[in-house]
mmCIF file of C-alpha atoms in Angstrom:
data_model
loop_
_atom_site.group_PDB
_atom_site.id
_atom_site.type_symbol
_atom_site.label_atom_id
_atom_site.label_comp_id
_atom_site.label_asym_id
_atom_site.label_seq_id
_atom_site.Cartn_x
_atom_site.Cartn_y
_atom_site.Cartn_z
ATOM 1 C CA UNK A 1 0.000 0.000 0.000
ATOM 2 C CA UNK A 2 1.512 3.317 -1.119
ATOM 3 C CA UNK A 3 2.003 6.100 1.348
ATOM 4 C CA UNK A 4 0.406 9.475 0.835
ATOM 5 C CA UNK A 5 2.694 11.918 -0.998
ATOM 6 C CA UNK A 6 4.242 14.807 0.898
ATOM 7 C CA UNK A 7 7.156 17.073 -0.042
ATOM 8 C CA UNK A 8 10.340 15.939 1.662
ATOM 9 C CA UNK A 9 11.118 19.390 2.992
ATOM 10 C CA UNK A 10 9.670 22.878 3.288
ATOM 11 C CA UNK A 11 11.465 25.916 4.639
ATOM 12 C CA UNK A 12 10.460 29.390 5.693
ATOM 13 C CA UNK A 13 11.589 32.439 7.616
ATOM 14 C CA UNK A 14 10.383 33.266 11.104
ATOM 15 C CA UNK A 15 6.973 34.901 10.935
ATOM 16 C CA UNK A 16 6.177 33.574 7.474
ATOM 17 C CA UNK A 17 3.483 31.094 6.548
ATOM 18 C CA UNK A 18 4.190 27.750 4.912
ATOM 19 C CA UNK A 19 1.925 25.063 3.465
ATOM 20 C CA UNK A 20 2.554 21.330 3.332
ATOM 21 C CA UNK A 21 0.589 19.232 0.857
ATOM 22 C CA UNK A 22 -0.549 15.638 1.234
ATOM 23 C CA UNK A 23 -1.758 13.923 -1.921
ATOM 24 C CA UNK A 24 -3.650 10.674 -1.988
ATOM 25 C CA UNK A 25 -6.438 9.160 -4.041
ATOM 26 C CA UNK A 26 -10.215 8.976 -4.064
ATOM 27 C CA UNK A 27 -9.876 5.850 -1.895
ATOM 28 C CA UNK A 28 -8.355 7.786 0.972
ATOM 29 C CA UNK A 29 -7.856 11.567 1.158
ATOM 30 C CA UNK A 30 -10.474 12.343 -1.482
ATOM 31 C CA UNK A 31 -13.056 9.903 -0.205
ATOM 32 C CA UNK A 32 -13.190 10.665 3.517
ATOM 33 C CA UNK A 33 -13.026 13.585 5.910
ATOM 34 C CA UNK A 34 -10.603 11.596 8.084
ATOM 35 C CA UNK A 35 -7.350 13.398 7.374
ATOM 36 C CA UNK A 36 -5.092 14.111 10.335
ATOM 37 C CA UNK A 37 -1.766 15.872 10.783
ATOM 38 C CA UNK A 38 1.001 15.139 13.282
ATOM 39 C CA UNK A 39 4.086 16.990 14.463
ATOM 40 C CA UNK A 40 7.141 14.996 15.525
ATOM 41 C CA UNK A 41 10.285 16.423 17.072
ATOM 42 C CA UNK A 42 13.438 14.252 16.927
ATOM 43 C CA UNK A 43 13.424 11.461 19.478
ATOM 44 C CA UNK A 44 9.834 12.143 20.493
ATOM 45 C CA UNK A 45 6.492 10.523 19.814
ATOM 46 C CA UNK A 46 4.287 12.276 17.256
ATOM 47 C CA UNK A 47 1.615 14.694 18.443
ATOM 48 C CA UNK A 48 -1.796 15.182 16.835
ATOM 49 C CA UNK A 49 -2.244 18.777 15.632
ATOM 50 C CA UNK A 50 -5.170 18.518 13.167
ATOM 51 C CA UNK A 51 -7.980 15.964 12.910
ATOM 52 C CA UNK A 52 -10.851 15.477 10.477
ATOM 53 C CA UNK A 53 -9.211 17.768 7.911
ATOM 54 C CA UNK A 54 -9.434 21.078 9.730
ATOM 55 C CA UNK A 55 -10.094 20.644 13.440
ATOM 56 C CA UNK A 56 -7.532 21.417 16.137
ATOM 57 C CA UNK A 57 -7.363 19.324 19.307
ATOM 58 C CA UNK A 58 -7.116 21.007 22.653
ATOM 59 C CA UNK A 59 -3.587 22.300 23.189
ATOM 60 C CA UNK A 60 -2.632 22.558 19.516
ATOM 61 C CA UNK A 61 -1.496 25.990 18.423
ATOM 62 C CA UNK A 62 -4.028 28.070 16.477
ATOM 63 C CA UNK A 63 -1.213 28.800 14.036
ATOM 64 C CA UNK A 64 -1.906 25.334 12.564
ATOM 65 C CA UNK A 65 -4.767 25.059 10.091
ATOM 66 C CA UNK A 66 -5.873 22.313 7.718
ATOM 67 C CA UNK A 67 -7.883 22.083 4.535
ATOM 68 C CA UNK A 68 -8.659 19.699 1.706
ATOM 69 C CA UNK A 69 -9.447 19.953 -1.996
ATOM 70 C CA UNK A 70 -10.117 16.811 -3.971
ATOM 71 C CA UNK A 71 -7.400 14.242 -3.298
ATOM 72 C CA UNK A 72 -5.014 16.737 -1.694
ATOM 73 C CA UNK A 73 -5.003 17.890 1.918
ATOM 74 C CA UNK A 74 -2.911 20.785 3.181
ATOM 75 C CA UNK A 75 -1.453 21.949 6.473
ATOM 76 C CA UNK A 76 -0.632 25.628 6.865
ATOM 77 C CA UNK A 77 1.605 26.921 9.622
ATOM 78 C CA UNK A 78 1.295 30.669 10.046
ATOM 79 C CA UNK A 79 3.696 32.940 11.928
ATOM 80 C CA UNK A 80 6.492 30.373 11.728
ATOM 81 C CA UNK A 81 8.420 30.002 14.987
ATOM 82 C CA UNK A 82 11.594 28.162 15.971
ATOM 83 C CA UNK A 83 9.571 25.550 17.848
ATOM 84 C CA UNK A 84 7.818 24.635 14.582
ATOM 85 C CA UNK A 85 11.009 23.027 13.234
ATOM 86 C CA UNK A 86 9.998 19.382 13.169
ATOM 87 C CA UNK A 87 8.757 16.609 10.928
ATOM 88 C CA UNK A 88 5.099 16.686 9.906
ATOM 89 C CA UNK A 89 3.031 13.713 8.793
ATOM 90 C CA UNK A 90 -0.447 13.460 7.339
ATOM 91 C CA UNK A 91 -2.649 10.407 7.656
ATOM 92 C CA UNK A 92 -5.925 9.317 6.138
ATOM 93 C CA UNK A 93 -8.433 6.537 6.519
ATOM 94 C CA UNK A 94 -8.476 4.308 3.444
ATOM 95 C CA UNK A 95 -11.379 2.352 1.947
ATOM 96 C CA UNK A 96 -9.841 -1.023 2.883
ATOM 97 C CA UNK A 97 -10.108 0.021 6.576
ATOM 98 C CA UNK A 98 -6.408 0.780 6.781
ATOM 99 C CA UNK A 99 -4.832 3.958 8.037
ATOM 100 C CA UNK A 100 -2.176 5.347 5.738
ATOM 101 C CA UNK A 101 0.510 7.928 6.506
ATOM 102 C CA UNK A 102 2.376 10.350 4.306
ATOM 103 C CA UNK A 103 6.124 10.050 3.929
ATOM 104 C CA UNK A 104 6.723 13.086 6.137
ATOM 105 C CA UNK A 105 7.887 16.668 5.588
ATOM 106 C CA UNK A 106 10.796 18.262 7.393
ATOM 107 C CA UNK A 107 10.141 21.912 8.205
ATOM 108 C CA UNK A 108 13.213 24.102 8.517
ATOM 109 C CA UNK A 109 13.524 27.757 9.466
ATOM 110 C CA UNK A 110 15.932 29.757 7.342
ATOM 111 C CA UNK B 1 -3.148 11.852 32.365
ATOM 112 C CA UNK B 2 -3.829 9.523 29.451
ATOM 113 C CA UNK B 3 -0.852 7.233 29.065
ATOM 114 C CA UNK B 4 0.337 4.259 27.042
ATOM 115 C CA UNK B 5 3.473 2.378 28.126
ATOM 116 C CA UNK B 6 5.074 -0.134 25.785
ATOM 117 C CA UNK B 7 7.390 -2.907 26.885
ATOM 118 C CA UNK B 8 8.993 -6.016 25.490
ATOM 119 C CA UNK B 9 11.095 -4.712 22.637
ATOM 120 C CA UNK B 10 14.565 -6.051 21.997
ATOM 121 C CA UNK B 11 16.968 -7.772 19.636
ATOM 122 C CA UNK B 12 15.804 -10.872 17.801
ATOM 123 C CA UNK B 13 17.044 -12.892 14.846
ATOM 124 C CA UNK B 14 15.283 -13.115 11.482
ATOM 125 C CA UNK B 15 12.498 -15.679 11.568
ATOM 126 C CA UNK B 16 12.023 -15.417 15.332
ATOM 127 C CA UNK B 17 8.967 -14.184 17.223
ATOM 128 C CA UNK B 18 8.395 -11.483 19.816
ATOM 129 C CA UNK B 19 5.446 -10.110 21.750
ATOM 130 C CA UNK B 20 5.343 -6.492 22.838
ATOM 131 C CA UNK B 21 2.842 -5.182 25.355
ATOM 132 C CA UNK B 22 1.229 -1.841 25.995
ATOM 133 C CA UNK B 23 -0.370 -0.890 29.310
ATOM 134 C CA UNK B 24 -2.910 1.918 29.320
ATOM 135 C CA UNK B 25 -3.916 4.294 32.079
ATOM 136 C CA UNK B 26 -5.847 7.511 32.522
ATOM 137 C CA UNK B 27 -8.646 6.793 30.055
ATOM 138 C CA UNK B 28 -11.468 4.316 29.460
ATOM 139 C CA UNK B 29 -9.566 1.487 27.819
ATOM 140 C CA UNK B 30 -12.638 -0.608 27.005
ATOM 141 C CA UNK B 31 -14.022 1.903 24.491
ATOM 142 C CA UNK B 32 -10.679 2.645 22.824
ATOM 143 C CA UNK B 33 -9.580 1.413 19.434
ATOM 144 C CA UNK B 34 -5.899 0.557 19.845
ATOM 145 C CA UNK B 35 -3.452 0.786 16.984
ATOM 146 C CA UNK B 36 0.222 0.087 16.482
ATOM 147 C CA UNK B 37 2.359 2.440 14.396
ATOM 148 C CA UNK B 38 6.009 1.806 13.628
ATOM 149 C CA UNK B 39 8.913 3.952 12.527
ATOM 150 C CA UNK B 40 12.074 2.477 11.029
ATOM 151 C CA UNK B 41 15.295 4.306 11.907
ATOM 152 C CA UNK B 42 15.396 7.621 10.071
ATOM 153 C CA UNK B 43 12.147 6.854 8.241
ATOM 154 C CA UNK B 44 8.515 7.901 8.389
ATOM 155 C CA UNK B 45 5.504 6.552 10.216
ATOM 156 C CA UNK B 46 3.845 3.326 9.109
ATOM 157 C CA UNK B 47 0.514 2.044 10.414
ATOM 158 C CA UNK B 48 0.767 -1.614 11.443
ATOM 159 C CA UNK B 49 -2.790 -2.418 12.492
ATOM 160 C CA UNK B 50 -5.553 -1.945 15.031
ATOM 161 C CA UNK B 51 -7.977 -3.796 17.251
ATOM 162 C CA UNK B 52 -11.450 -2.330 17.708
ATOM 163 C CA UNK B 53 -13.235 -2.033 21.015
ATOM 164 C CA UNK B 54 -15.376 -5.008 22.068
ATOM 165 C CA UNK B 55 -18.512 -2.942 21.480
ATOM 166 C CA UNK B 56 -17.405 -2.622 17.846
ATOM 167 C CA UNK B 57 -16.674 -6.318 17.527
ATOM 168 C CA UNK B 58 -13.120 -6.390 18.873
ATOM 169 C CA UNK B 59 -11.913 -7.228 15.366
ATOM 170 C CA UNK B 60 -8.452 -6.435 13.990
ATOM 171 C CA UNK B 61 -7.216 -4.843 10.784
ATOM 172 C CA UNK B 62 -3.655 -5.122 9.508
ATOM 173 C CA UNK B 63 -1.404 -3.382 7.009
ATOM 174 C CA UNK B 64 -0.537 -5.526 4.010
ATOM 175 C CA UNK B 65 3.184 -5.980 4.839
ATOM 176 C CA UNK B 66 2.391 -7.611 8.201
ATOM 177 C CA UNK B 67 -1.035 -9.162 7.662
ATOM 178 C CA UNK B 68 0.071 -12.793 7.692
ATOM 179 C CA UNK B 69 2.766 -12.402 10.353
ATOM 180 C CA UNK B 70 1.556 -10.027 13.079
ATOM 181 C CA UNK B 71 -1.415 -10.372 15.416
ATOM 182 C CA UNK B 72 -2.956 -7.727 17.668
ATOM 183 C CA UNK B 73 -4.939 -8.724 20.763
ATOM 184 C CA UNK B 74 -6.346 -6.943 23.795
ATOM 185 C CA UNK B 75 -7.111 -7.823 27.384
ATOM 186 C CA UNK B 76 -9.609 -5.320 28.724
ATOM 187 C CA UNK B 77 -9.313 -6.770 32.240
ATOM 188 C CA UNK B 78 -5.657 -5.706 32.275
ATOM 189 C CA UNK B 79 -5.995 -2.520 30.212
ATOM 190 C CA UNK B 80 -3.349 -4.012 27.931
ATOM 191 C CA UNK B 81 -2.937 -4.450 24.207
ATOM 192 C CA UNK B 82 -0.431 -6.807 22.615
ATOM 193 C CA UNK B 83 1.389 -7.018 19.323
ATOM 194 C CA UNK B 84 2.558 -10.519 18.459
ATOM 195 C CA UNK B 85 5.300 -10.393 15.841
ATOM 196 C CA UNK B 86 6.057 -13.653 14.030
ATOM 197 C CA UNK B 87 8.458 -14.588 11.227
ATOM 198 C CA UNK B 88 10.340 -11.363 11.787
ATOM 199 C CA UNK B 89 12.349 -9.823 8.963
ATOM 200 C CA UNK B 90 15.181 -7.306 9.063
ATOM 201 C CA UNK B 91 12.794 -4.744 7.539
ATOM 202 C CA UNK B 92 10.612 -5.003 10.654
ATOM 203 C CA UNK B 93 13.320 -3.192 12.611
ATOM 204 C CA UNK B 94 11.624 -0.094 13.999
ATOM 205 C CA UNK B 95 10.310 1.767 17.006
ATOM 206 C CA UNK B 96 6.816 0.441 17.642
ATOM 207 C CA UNK B 97 4.369 2.977 19.051
ATOM 208 C CA UNK B 98 1.228 1.911 20.877
ATOM 209 C CA UNK B 99 -1.581 4.353 20.126
ATOM 210 C CA UNK B 100 -5.268 5.017 20.576
ATOM 211 C CA UNK B 101 -7.158 5.857 17.406
ATOM 212 C CA UNK B 102 -10.160 8.158 17.482
ATOM 213 C CA UNK B 103 -10.505 8.176 21.258
ATOM 214 C CA UNK B 104 -11.067 11.847 21.884
ATOM 215 C CA UNK B 105 -10.741 13.630 18.604
ATOM 216 C CA UNK B 106 -12.728 12.335 15.712
ATOM 217 C CA UNK B 107 -12.551 9.115 13.806
ATOM 218 C CA UNK B 108 -9.225 7.631 12.772
ATOM 219 C CA UNK B 109 -7.097 10.349 14.374
ATOM 220 C CA UNK B 110 -4.274 8.897 16.434
ATOM 221 C CA UNK B 111 -4.708 11.040 19.512
ATOM 222 C CA UNK B 112 -2.840 9.124 22.225
ATOM 223 C CA UNK B 113 0.733 7.915 21.688
ATOM 224 C CA UNK B 114 3.093 5.843 23.787
ATOM 225 C CA UNK B 115 6.827 6.572 23.880
ATOM 226 C CA UNK B 116 7.581 3.536 21.724
ATOM 227 C CA UNK B 117 9.659 0.400 22.094
ATOM 228 C CA UNK B 118 12.521 -0.565 19.802
ATOM 229 C CA UNK B 119 12.496 -3.879 17.964
ATOM 230 C CA UNK B 120 15.709 -4.813 16.187
ATOM 231 C CA UNK B 121 15.795 -7.788 13.840
ATOM 232 C CA UNK B 122 19.355 -8.799 13.013
ATOM 233 C CA UNK B 123 21.428 -11.922 12.729
#
């Protein structure tokens, strides 16, 4: 089963906004509103930051926002801060009952 | 505090078996769908499988690469979920995270994560 497609890396300057894409198919991202996003710092467990495409769990920064169009979901981080340097993963429910993750995107501040 | 604590990882040889455990605390284990997610060294996240709550049938689902080799079970009396790894391959080397899927935040969002346990498969 193929992973969802994410860019390997995205960079931005402090205070800027960046967007990470997550492309799947009509059997996963395009077919369900069950897209989530996770932030993972090195050596740590991932942390849920967006669920069901655009909802933020309690404790997640309001600088994170999610959206979806067709088979592509997106995560936008606004007002980029040093603490946002991390790896970001999307996930989606798939029609065969599996959960599938994206390959991950490393966010770097320049 | 909602917590998941994995144990039982280690070094095994190709073809051998291993069982890792995950003890839960701080939330209602019986209604949780428990999933395992793994991460090979320097690589991304990979969903391994899940076991549903008993009220949803208690049935498992597995990712294709492990379907015929791994088994997930749960013991609600012990608030513990298990991952039984059989016929291990070198490519199964990874940190294995115990997680809860869709517990507090929507369906199929992995909202509770353990710290992970390392499984190394090497001769």
